[in-house]
XYZ file of C-alpha atoms in Angstrom:
624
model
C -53.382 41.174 -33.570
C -54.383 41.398 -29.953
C -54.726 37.390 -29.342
C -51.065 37.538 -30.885
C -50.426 39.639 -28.351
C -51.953 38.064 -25.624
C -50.041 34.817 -26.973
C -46.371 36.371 -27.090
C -47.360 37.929 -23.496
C -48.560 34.894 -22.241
C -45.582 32.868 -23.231
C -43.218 35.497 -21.545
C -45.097 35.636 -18.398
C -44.770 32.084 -18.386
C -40.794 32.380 -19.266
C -40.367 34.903 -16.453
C -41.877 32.771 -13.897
C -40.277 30.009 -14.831
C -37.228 31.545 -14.575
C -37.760 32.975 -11.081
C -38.677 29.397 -9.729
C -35.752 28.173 -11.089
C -33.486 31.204 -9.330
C -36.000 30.247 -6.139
C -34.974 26.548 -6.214
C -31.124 27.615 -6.800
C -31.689 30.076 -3.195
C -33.358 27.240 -2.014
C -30.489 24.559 -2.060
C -27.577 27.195 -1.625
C -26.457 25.406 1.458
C -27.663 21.866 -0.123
C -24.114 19.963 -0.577
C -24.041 18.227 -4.116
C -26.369 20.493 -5.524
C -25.354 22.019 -9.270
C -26.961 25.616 -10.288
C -29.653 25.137 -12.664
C -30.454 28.067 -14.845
C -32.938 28.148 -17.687
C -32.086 28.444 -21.554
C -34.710 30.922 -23.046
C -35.132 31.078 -26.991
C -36.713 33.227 -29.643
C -40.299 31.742 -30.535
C -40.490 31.427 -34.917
C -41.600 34.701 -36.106
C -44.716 35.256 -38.484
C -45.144 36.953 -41.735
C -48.042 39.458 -42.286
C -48.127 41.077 -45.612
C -44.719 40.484 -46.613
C -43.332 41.719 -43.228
C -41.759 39.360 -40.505
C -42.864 40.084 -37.312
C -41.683 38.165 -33.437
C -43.575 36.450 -31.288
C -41.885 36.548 -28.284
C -40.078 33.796 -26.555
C -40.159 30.459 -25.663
C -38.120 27.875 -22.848
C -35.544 25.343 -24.517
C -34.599 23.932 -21.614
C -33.563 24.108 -17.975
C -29.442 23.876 -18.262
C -27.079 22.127 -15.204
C -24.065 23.703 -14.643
C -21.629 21.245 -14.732
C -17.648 20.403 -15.847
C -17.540 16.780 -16.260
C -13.966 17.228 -15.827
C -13.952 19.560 -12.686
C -15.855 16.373 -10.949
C -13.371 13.966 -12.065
C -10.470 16.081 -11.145
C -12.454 16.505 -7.805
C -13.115 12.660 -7.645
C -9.835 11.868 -8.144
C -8.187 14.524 -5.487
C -11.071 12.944 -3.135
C -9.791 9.544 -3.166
C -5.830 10.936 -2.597
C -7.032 12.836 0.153
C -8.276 9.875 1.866
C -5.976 7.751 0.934
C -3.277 9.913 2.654
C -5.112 10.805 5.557
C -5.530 7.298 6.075
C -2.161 6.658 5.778
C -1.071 9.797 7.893
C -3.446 7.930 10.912
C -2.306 4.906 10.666
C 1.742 5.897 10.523
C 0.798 8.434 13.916
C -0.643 5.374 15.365
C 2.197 3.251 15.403
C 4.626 6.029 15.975
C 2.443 7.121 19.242
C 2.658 3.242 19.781
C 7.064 3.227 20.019
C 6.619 6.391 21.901
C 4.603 4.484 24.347
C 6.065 3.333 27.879
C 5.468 0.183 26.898
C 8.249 0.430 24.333
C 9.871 2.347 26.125
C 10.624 -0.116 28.044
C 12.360 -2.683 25.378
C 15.516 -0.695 25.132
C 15.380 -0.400 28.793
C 14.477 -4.059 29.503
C 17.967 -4.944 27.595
C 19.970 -2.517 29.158
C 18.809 -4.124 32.813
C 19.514 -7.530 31.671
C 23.453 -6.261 30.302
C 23.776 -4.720 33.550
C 22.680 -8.006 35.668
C 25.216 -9.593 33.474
C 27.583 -7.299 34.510
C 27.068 -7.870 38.239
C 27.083 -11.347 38.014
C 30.555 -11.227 36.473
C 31.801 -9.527 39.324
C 30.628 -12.766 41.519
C 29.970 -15.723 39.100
C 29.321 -17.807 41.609
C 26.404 -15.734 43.712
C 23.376 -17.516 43.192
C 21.123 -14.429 43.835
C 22.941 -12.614 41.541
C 22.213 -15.350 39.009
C 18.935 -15.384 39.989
C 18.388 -11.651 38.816
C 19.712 -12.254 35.513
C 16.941 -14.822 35.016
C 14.206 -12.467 36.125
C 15.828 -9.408 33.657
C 15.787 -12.335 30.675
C 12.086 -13.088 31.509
C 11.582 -9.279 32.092
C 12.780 -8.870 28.675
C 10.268 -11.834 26.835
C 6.888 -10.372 28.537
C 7.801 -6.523 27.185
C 8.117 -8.583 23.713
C 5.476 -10.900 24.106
C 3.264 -7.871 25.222
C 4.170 -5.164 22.634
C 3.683 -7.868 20.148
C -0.010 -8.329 20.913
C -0.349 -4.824 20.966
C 0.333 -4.689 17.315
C -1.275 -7.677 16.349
C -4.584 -6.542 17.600
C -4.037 -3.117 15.060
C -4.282 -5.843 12.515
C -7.567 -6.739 13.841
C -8.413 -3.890 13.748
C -7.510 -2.816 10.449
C -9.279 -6.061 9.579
C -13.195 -4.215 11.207
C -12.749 -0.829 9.389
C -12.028 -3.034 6.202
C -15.120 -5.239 6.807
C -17.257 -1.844 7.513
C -15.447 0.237 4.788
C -16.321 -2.405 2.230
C -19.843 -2.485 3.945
C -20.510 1.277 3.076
C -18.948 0.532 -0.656
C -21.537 -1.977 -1.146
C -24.250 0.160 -0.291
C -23.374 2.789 -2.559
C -23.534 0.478 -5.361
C -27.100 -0.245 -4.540
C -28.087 3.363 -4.194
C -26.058 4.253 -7.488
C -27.946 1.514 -9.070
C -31.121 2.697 -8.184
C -30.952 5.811 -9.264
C -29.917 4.671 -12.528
C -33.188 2.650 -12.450
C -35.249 5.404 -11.576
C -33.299 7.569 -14.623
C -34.945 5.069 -17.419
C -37.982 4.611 -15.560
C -38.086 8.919 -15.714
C -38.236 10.761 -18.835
C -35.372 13.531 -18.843
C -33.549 15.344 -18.293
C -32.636 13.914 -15.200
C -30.777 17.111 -13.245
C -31.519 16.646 -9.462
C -30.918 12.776 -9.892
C -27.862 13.500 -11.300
C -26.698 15.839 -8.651
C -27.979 12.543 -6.612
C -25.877 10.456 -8.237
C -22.660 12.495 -8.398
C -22.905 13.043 -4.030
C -23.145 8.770 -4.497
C -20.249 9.050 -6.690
C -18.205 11.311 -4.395
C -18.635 9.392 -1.481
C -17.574 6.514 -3.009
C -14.079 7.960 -4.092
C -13.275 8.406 -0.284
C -12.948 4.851 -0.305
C -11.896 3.663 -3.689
C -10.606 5.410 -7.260
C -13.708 5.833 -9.652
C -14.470 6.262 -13.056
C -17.855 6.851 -14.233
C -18.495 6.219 -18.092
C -21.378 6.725 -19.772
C -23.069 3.409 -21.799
C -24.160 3.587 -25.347
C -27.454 5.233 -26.202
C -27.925 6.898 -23.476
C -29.096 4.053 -21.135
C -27.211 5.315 -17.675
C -23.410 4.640 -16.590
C -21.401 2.593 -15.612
C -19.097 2.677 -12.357
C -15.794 1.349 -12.395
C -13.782 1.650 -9.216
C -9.760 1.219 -8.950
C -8.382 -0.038 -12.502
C -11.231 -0.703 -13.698
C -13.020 -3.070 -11.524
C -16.619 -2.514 -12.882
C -18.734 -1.951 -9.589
C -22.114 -0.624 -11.347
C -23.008 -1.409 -14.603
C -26.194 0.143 -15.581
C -29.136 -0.988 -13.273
C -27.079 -3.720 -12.105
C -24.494 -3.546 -9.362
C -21.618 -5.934 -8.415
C -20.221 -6.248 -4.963
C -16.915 -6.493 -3.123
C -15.966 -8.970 -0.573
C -12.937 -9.849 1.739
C -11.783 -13.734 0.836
C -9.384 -16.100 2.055
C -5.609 -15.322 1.500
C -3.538 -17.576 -0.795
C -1.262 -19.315 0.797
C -2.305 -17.144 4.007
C -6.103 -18.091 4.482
C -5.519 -15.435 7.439
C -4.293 -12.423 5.275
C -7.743 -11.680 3.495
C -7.650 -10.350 0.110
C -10.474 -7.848 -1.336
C -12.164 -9.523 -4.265
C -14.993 -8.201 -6.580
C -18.047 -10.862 -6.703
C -19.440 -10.164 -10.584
C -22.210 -12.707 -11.082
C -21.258 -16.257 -10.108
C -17.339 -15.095 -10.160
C -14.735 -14.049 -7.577
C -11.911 -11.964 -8.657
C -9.445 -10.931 -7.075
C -8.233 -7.147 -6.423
C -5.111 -6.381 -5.528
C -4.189 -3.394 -2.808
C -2.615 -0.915 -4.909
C -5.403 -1.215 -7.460
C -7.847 0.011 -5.173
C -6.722 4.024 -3.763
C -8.746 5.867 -1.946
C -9.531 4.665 2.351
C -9.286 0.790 1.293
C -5.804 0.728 -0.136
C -4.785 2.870 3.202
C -6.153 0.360 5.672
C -4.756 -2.298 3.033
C -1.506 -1.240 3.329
C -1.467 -0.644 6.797
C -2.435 -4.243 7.572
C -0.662 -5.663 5.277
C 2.838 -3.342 5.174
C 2.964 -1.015 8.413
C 2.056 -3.547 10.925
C 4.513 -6.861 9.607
C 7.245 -4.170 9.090
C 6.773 -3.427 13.175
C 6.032 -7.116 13.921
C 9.437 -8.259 11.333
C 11.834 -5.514 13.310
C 10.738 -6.222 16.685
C 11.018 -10.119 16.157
C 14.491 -10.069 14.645
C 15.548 -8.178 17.830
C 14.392 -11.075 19.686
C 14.972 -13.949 17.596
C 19.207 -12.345 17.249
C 19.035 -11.558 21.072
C 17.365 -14.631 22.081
C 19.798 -16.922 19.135
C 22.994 -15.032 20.272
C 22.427 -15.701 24.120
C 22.035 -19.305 23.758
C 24.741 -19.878 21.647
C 27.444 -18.460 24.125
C 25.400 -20.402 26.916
C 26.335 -23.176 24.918
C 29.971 -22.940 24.903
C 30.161 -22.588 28.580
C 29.949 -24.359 32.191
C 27.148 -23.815 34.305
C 27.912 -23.384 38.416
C 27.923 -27.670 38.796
C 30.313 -28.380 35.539
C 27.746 -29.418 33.302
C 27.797 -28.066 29.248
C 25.368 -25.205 29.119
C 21.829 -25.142 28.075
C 19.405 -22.848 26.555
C 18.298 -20.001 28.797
C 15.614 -18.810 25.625
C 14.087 -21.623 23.802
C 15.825 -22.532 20.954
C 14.246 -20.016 18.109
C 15.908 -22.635 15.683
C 13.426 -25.444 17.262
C 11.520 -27.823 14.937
C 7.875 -25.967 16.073
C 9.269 -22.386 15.719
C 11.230 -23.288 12.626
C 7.928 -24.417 10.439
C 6.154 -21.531 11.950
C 8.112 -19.312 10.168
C 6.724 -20.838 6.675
C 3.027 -20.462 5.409
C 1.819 -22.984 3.022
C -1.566 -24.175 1.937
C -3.926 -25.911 4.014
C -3.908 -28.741 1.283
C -0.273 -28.750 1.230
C 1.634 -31.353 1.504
C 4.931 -29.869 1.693
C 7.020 -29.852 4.669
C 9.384 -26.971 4.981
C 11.453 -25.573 8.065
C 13.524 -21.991 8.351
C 16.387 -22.015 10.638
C 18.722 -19.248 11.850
C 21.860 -19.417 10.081
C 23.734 -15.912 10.387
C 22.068 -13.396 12.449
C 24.150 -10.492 11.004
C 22.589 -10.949 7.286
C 19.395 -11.968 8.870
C 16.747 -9.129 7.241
C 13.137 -9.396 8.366
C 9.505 -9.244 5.754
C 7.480 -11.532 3.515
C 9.513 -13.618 1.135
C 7.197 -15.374 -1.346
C 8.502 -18.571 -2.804
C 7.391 -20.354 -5.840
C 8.438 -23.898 -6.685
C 8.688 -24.610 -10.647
C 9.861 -28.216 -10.533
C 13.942 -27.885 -10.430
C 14.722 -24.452 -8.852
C 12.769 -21.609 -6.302
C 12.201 -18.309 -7.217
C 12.140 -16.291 -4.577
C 10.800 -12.724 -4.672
C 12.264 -10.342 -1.361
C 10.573 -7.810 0.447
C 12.521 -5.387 -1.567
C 10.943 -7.139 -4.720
C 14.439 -8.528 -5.995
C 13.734 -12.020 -7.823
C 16.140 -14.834 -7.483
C 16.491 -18.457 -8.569
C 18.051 -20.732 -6.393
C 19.024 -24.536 -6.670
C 18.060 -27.445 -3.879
C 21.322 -28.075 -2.425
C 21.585 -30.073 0.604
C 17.914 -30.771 0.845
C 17.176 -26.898 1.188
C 18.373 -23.786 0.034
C 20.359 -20.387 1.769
C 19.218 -16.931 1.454
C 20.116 -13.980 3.784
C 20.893 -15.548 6.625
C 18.468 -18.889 7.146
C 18.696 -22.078 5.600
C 15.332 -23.462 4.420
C 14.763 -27.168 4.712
C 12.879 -29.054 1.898
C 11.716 -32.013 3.922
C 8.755 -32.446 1.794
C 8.925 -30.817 -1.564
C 5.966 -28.677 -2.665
C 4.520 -29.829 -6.111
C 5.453 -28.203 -8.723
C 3.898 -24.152 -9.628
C 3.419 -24.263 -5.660
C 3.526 -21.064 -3.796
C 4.821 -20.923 0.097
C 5.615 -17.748 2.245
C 8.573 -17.286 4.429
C 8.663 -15.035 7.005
C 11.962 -15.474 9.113
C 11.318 -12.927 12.408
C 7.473 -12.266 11.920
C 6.579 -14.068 15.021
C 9.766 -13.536 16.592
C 8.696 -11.459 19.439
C 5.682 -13.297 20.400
C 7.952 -16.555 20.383
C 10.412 -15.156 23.252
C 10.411 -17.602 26.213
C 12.230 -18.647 28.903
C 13.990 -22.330 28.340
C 14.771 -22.436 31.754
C 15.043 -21.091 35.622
C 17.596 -23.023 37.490
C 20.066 -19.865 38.023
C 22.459 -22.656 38.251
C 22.689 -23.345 35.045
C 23.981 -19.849 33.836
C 27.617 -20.698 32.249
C 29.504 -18.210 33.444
C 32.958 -20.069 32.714
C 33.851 -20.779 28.774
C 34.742 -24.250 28.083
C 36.639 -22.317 24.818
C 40.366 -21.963 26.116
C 42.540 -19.163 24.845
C 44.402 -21.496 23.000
C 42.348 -22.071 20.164
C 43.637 -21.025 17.044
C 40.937 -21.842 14.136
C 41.347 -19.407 11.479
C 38.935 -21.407 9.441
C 35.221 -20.827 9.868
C 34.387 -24.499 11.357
C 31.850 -24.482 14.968
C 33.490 -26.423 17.546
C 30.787 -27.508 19.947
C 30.501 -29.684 23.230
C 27.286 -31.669 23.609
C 28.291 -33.360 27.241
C 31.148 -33.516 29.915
C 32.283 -37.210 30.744
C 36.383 -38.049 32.066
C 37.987 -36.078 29.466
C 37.849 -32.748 30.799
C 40.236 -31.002 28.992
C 41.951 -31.472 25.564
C 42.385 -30.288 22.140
C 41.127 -31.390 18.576
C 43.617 -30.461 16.154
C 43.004 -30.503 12.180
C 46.390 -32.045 9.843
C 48.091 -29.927 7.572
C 46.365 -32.025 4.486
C 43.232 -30.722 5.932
C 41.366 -33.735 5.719
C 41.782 -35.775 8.880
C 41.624 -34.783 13.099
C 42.811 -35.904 15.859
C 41.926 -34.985 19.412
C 44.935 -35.318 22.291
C 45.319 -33.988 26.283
C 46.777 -31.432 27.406
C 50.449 -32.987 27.237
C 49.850 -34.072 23.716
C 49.135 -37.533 24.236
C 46.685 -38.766 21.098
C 43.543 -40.009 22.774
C 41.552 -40.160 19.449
C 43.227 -41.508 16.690
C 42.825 -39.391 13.169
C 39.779 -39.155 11.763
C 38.001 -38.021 8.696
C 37.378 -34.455 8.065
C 34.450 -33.688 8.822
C 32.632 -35.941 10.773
C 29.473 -37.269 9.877
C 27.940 -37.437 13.520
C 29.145 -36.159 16.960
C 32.606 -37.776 17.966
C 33.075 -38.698 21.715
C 35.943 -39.355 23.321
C 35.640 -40.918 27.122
C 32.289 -39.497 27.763
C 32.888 -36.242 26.360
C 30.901 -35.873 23.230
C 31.394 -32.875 20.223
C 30.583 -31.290 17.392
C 33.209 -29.694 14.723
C 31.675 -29.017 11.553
C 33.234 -28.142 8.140
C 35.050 -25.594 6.955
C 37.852 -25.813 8.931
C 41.617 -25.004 7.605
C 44.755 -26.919 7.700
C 45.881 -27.027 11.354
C 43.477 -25.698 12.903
C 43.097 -26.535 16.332
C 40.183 -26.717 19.326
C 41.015 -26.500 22.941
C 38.387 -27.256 25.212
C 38.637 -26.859 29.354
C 35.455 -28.509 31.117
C 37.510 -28.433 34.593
C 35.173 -26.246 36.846
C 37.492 -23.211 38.075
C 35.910 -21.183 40.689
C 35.258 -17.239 39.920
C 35.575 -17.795 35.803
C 33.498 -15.163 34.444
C 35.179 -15.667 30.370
C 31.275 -16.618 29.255
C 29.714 -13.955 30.833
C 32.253 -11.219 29.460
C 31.706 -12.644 26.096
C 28.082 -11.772 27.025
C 28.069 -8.583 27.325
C 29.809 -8.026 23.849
C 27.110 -9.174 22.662
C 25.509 -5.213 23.765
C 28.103 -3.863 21.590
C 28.830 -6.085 19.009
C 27.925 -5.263 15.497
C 26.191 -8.157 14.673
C 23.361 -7.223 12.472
C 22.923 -5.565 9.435
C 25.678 -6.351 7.457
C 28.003 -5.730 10.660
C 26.672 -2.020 10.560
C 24.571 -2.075 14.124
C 23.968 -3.261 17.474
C 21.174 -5.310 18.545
C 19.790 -2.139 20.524
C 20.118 -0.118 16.903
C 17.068 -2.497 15.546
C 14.818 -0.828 17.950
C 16.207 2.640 17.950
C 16.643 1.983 13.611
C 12.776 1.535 14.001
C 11.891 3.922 15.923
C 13.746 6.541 13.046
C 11.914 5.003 10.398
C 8.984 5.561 11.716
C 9.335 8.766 12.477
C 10.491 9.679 9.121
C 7.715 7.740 7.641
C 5.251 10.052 9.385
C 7.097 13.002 8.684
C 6.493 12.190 4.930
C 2.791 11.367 5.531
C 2.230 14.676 6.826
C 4.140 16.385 3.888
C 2.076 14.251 1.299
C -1.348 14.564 3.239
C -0.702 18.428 3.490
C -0.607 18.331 -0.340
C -3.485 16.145 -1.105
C -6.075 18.468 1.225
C -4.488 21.331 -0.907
C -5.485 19.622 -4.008
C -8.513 18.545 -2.650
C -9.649 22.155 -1.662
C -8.336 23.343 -5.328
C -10.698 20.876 -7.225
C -13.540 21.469 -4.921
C -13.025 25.378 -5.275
C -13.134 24.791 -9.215
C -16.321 22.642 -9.179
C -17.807 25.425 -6.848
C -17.200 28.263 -9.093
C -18.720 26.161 -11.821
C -21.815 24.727 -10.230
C -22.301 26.303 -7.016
C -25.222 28.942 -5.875
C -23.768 32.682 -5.199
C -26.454 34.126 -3.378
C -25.877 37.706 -4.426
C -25.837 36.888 -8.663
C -29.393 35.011 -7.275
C -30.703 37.741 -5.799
C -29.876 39.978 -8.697
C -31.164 37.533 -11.166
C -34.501 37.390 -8.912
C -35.084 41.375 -9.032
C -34.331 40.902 -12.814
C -36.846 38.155 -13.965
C -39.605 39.565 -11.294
C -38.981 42.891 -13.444
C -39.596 41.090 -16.703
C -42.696 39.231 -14.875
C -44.347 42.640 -14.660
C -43.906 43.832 -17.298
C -44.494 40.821 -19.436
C -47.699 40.980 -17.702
C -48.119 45.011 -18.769
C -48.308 43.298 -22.178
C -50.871 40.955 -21.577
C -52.833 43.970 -19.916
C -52.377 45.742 -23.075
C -53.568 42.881 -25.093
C -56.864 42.405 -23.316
C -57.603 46.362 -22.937
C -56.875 45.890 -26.984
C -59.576 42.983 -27.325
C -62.225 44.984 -24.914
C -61.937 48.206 -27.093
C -62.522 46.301 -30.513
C -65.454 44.358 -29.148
C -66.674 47.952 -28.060
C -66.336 49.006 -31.498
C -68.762 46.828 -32.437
């Protein structure tokens, strides 16, 4: 009886103290972040029978227990990775809004204003060089703010492009780490409970940048780690990783791809969450949208300026010229489509109507007898080759070169707009301040009459028939000095040295009058010129060119204003989850404490009964 009772006190002794270092490692790692309470499971020890009776014998350990709610972790994984992804997206939106409250934009409204108001001035005195001369340096005034801002927001696309490149860095190491402590788990016997706690801090981290899933594998042989919709990033002991490759068409826009073995897949950005699909977005959404707005405000500005210098006079009588160059040249025209580098397509965008003209990323796909074009809004539409090209919201796209068929090409009409502002030219002389358009016209058709050079005829009329299908051109006292023609014509008509355009779409009698005789003090161009600061010529007719930037700057603002909302909401989830995983696993230093005085309690006197036991043993071996 007395080794049983040395036994039984022996094994609670041992119990006791193994419970107090387990309360001493818990008081240890209080402030340890990651760390899950570990408490020990104590059991009854089988009893024994002696002479008929049943008698205890005291207790045993089962097992050192982790607290833990696999579902409190995923709820807190998954609030992790909103958080970041909205604070993320809350920078990035403050960035560019601090960017359009920035002098340097600032200054585009301005800019315009200045160059309206030189405009103005030189109406007064169309024919004071100086004057003319300060319209010039407001126009060039006006392409280095836009030229400027547009860098600036290019380089946040650089940027964006680092963090990615370090982001995915970081993502890649955690797969390695997570992958070696799954090797050293079946290397270990178990249970594995700090490792774990390891491995869950891994885990955490990780959803800052990305969603994650963590399943378990069959028999017991680790986890695997899949990160956005199922992208499988660990599997076991072996670990995939992510890379940035070359966009398709746009080997410049890099995609995020997942590099499993010998294969590349691709990932798109809204699979991803968490920091990646923030910076993803930014790059790929926040910055074009800035980039698109500012660069239809130049390419309508810059488009609407040249065409009224073209229906004008300049100071010495000849037709007017560009002051911007042409944003409908051949070079800007195919810069505004991205193809393949093994392409051999050859496609051009040109300007066609500046008030449906809508900026972003329209992706084109070629399937052999129509295109199907996708929108920014993500509208699909099929559309016929018709005329060697095809119109859609305001440009007319040029199939010089069909693609082959299944071929993909992007169009982006005003992207580059900005950055392609320049000046065409600065003789001051050849600002058209008189219109070669007389009042007479009266074209209720929607034909462009246009004058390509000034020779003897210097004033006359080009009048359509009633049938609609023939002109004639005739001076101003009606003599016919171009017999009737076809309508339209094929190529430019001149008549005595004076050469023009009239294109279709004119009605029955509609008729032209042009006036190339130089009168001194005609300002009719340059008051057509400043309509252009109120006309409604964008959006649908709905806004000014000056609304683009101010329609921008709103946007923006009300962009942030919902980032903030959002991001407010994700930390509150974030701090919910976290709260729930603390009450479940984390160390409350006063229940320790408690639990401490309790098992040192149970130490003593456990060891009271192995002091009993022996005094027990000594007095029988006395007996003897």
């Amino acid at each position: 009886m007395a080794s049983d009772l040395l036994n039984l006190g022996t094994q609670s002794v041992l119990t006791a103290q193994r419970q107090l270092t387990t309360t001493g490692h818990n008081i240890s790692n209080a402030n340890t972040e990651g760390y899950s309470r570990q408490s020990v499971v104590q059991g009854t020890s089988d009893p024994r029978q002696f002479g008929g009776q049943t008698y205890g014998m005291g207790v045993h350990v089962e097992n050192v227990r982790r607290s833990w709610d696999q579902f409190a972790v995923k709820e807190l994984n998954m609030a992790t990775t909103q958080m970041n992804f909205r604070n993320e997206s809350l920078s990035n939106i403050d960035l560019l809004s601090g960017m359009l409250s920035s002098v340097a934009s600032k200054k585009i409204p301005e800019n315009l204003n200045d160059w309206f108001n030189s405009v103005k001035t030189l109406a007064d005195t169309p024919n004071d060089v100086g004057a003319r001369k300060v319209v010039l340096e407001k126009a060039d005034l006006i392409r280095q703010t836009m030229n400027n801002f547009h860098e600036s927001i290019r380089e946040q696309a650089d940027t964006a492009n680092k963090k990615l490149d370090m982001s995915i860095e970081r993502v890649n190491q955690l797969a390695l780490e997570i992958r070696d402590v799954h090797r050293l788990m079946t290397k270990m016997p178990g249970p594995h409970i700090d490792l774990m706690d390891k491995h869950e801090m891994l885990v955490k981290e990780l959803s800052e940048y990305t969603k994650v899933t963590v399943t378990p594998r069959a028999e017991s042989e680790g986890f695997n780690v899949h990160i956005g919709n199922g992208h499988t990033l660990v599997s076991g002991t072996e670990a995939s990783q992510l890379k940035m490759i070359d966009g398709h068409p746009d080997v410049h826009q890099r995609r995020l791809a997942m590099i499993e073995g010998k294969g590349i897949k691709a990932i798109k950005p809204d699979d991803i969450g968490g920091k990646i699909e923030g910076m993803l977005n930014f790059r790929d959404k926040d910055v074009p949208y800035l980039m698109d707005e500012l660069g239809r405000l130049s390419t309508v500005f810059s488009h609407q300026v040249n065409k009224l210098q073209r229906q004008g006079i300049d100071l010495n009588g000849r037709i007017g010229r560009d002051i911007f160059v042409d944003p409908n040249s051949d070079r800007i025209a195919k810069s505004r489509v991205v193809i393949s580098k093994d392409s051999e397509a050859d496609i051009a965008v040109y300007i066609a109507n500046t008030e449906q003209l809508k900026g972003g990323e329209y992706a084109v796909r070629y399937d052999g007898n129509n295109y199907i074009v996708t929108k920014p809004t993500g509208e699909t539409v099929q559309l016929e080759e018709k005329d060697s090209g095809f119109y859609l919201d305001g440009f007319f796209v040029a199939i010089n070169e069909e693609p082959e068929t299944g071929e993909r090409f992007l169009i982006r009409p005003t992207r580059h707009g900005a950055a392609q502002l320049e000046m065409q030219t600065t003789d001051p002389s050849r600002i058209t301040a008189q219109s070669f358009e007389a009042s007479t016209t009266q074209a209720l058709g929607t034909a462009s009459f246009k004058l390509l050079a000034a020779g003897e005829l210097r004033e006359f009329e080009v009048i359509v028939s009633p049938t609609g299908e023939e002109f004639a051109v005739t001076d101003t006292k009606g003599n016919v000095v171009l017999e009737p023609q076809c309508y339209p014509p094929e190529e430019p008509v001149t008549v005595m040295g004076t050469t023009f355009e009239l294109s279709a779409g004119a009605l029955p009698n509609d008729k032209f009058t042009a006036n190339l005789t130089v009168s001194v003090g005609d300002n009719g161009n340059l008051r057509k010129m400043l309509n252009i600061q109120t006309d409604k010529s964008v959006n649908g007719g709905d806004s000014t060119i000056v609304d683009i930037y101010h329609n921008l700057n709103t946007d923006v603002g009300l962009q942030a204003s919902t980032a903030a909302r959002l991001q407010e909401v994700a930390n509150l989830e974030h701090e919910s989850a976290k709260s729930r995983v603390a009450s479940i696993s984390g160390v409350n230093l006063d229940e320790e404490a408690a639990n401490m005085m309790k098992f040192q309690q149970a130490y003593m006197a456990s060891s009271r009964v192995m002091q009993a036991a022996n005094e027990t043993f000594d007095t029988i071996l006395a007996l003897r």
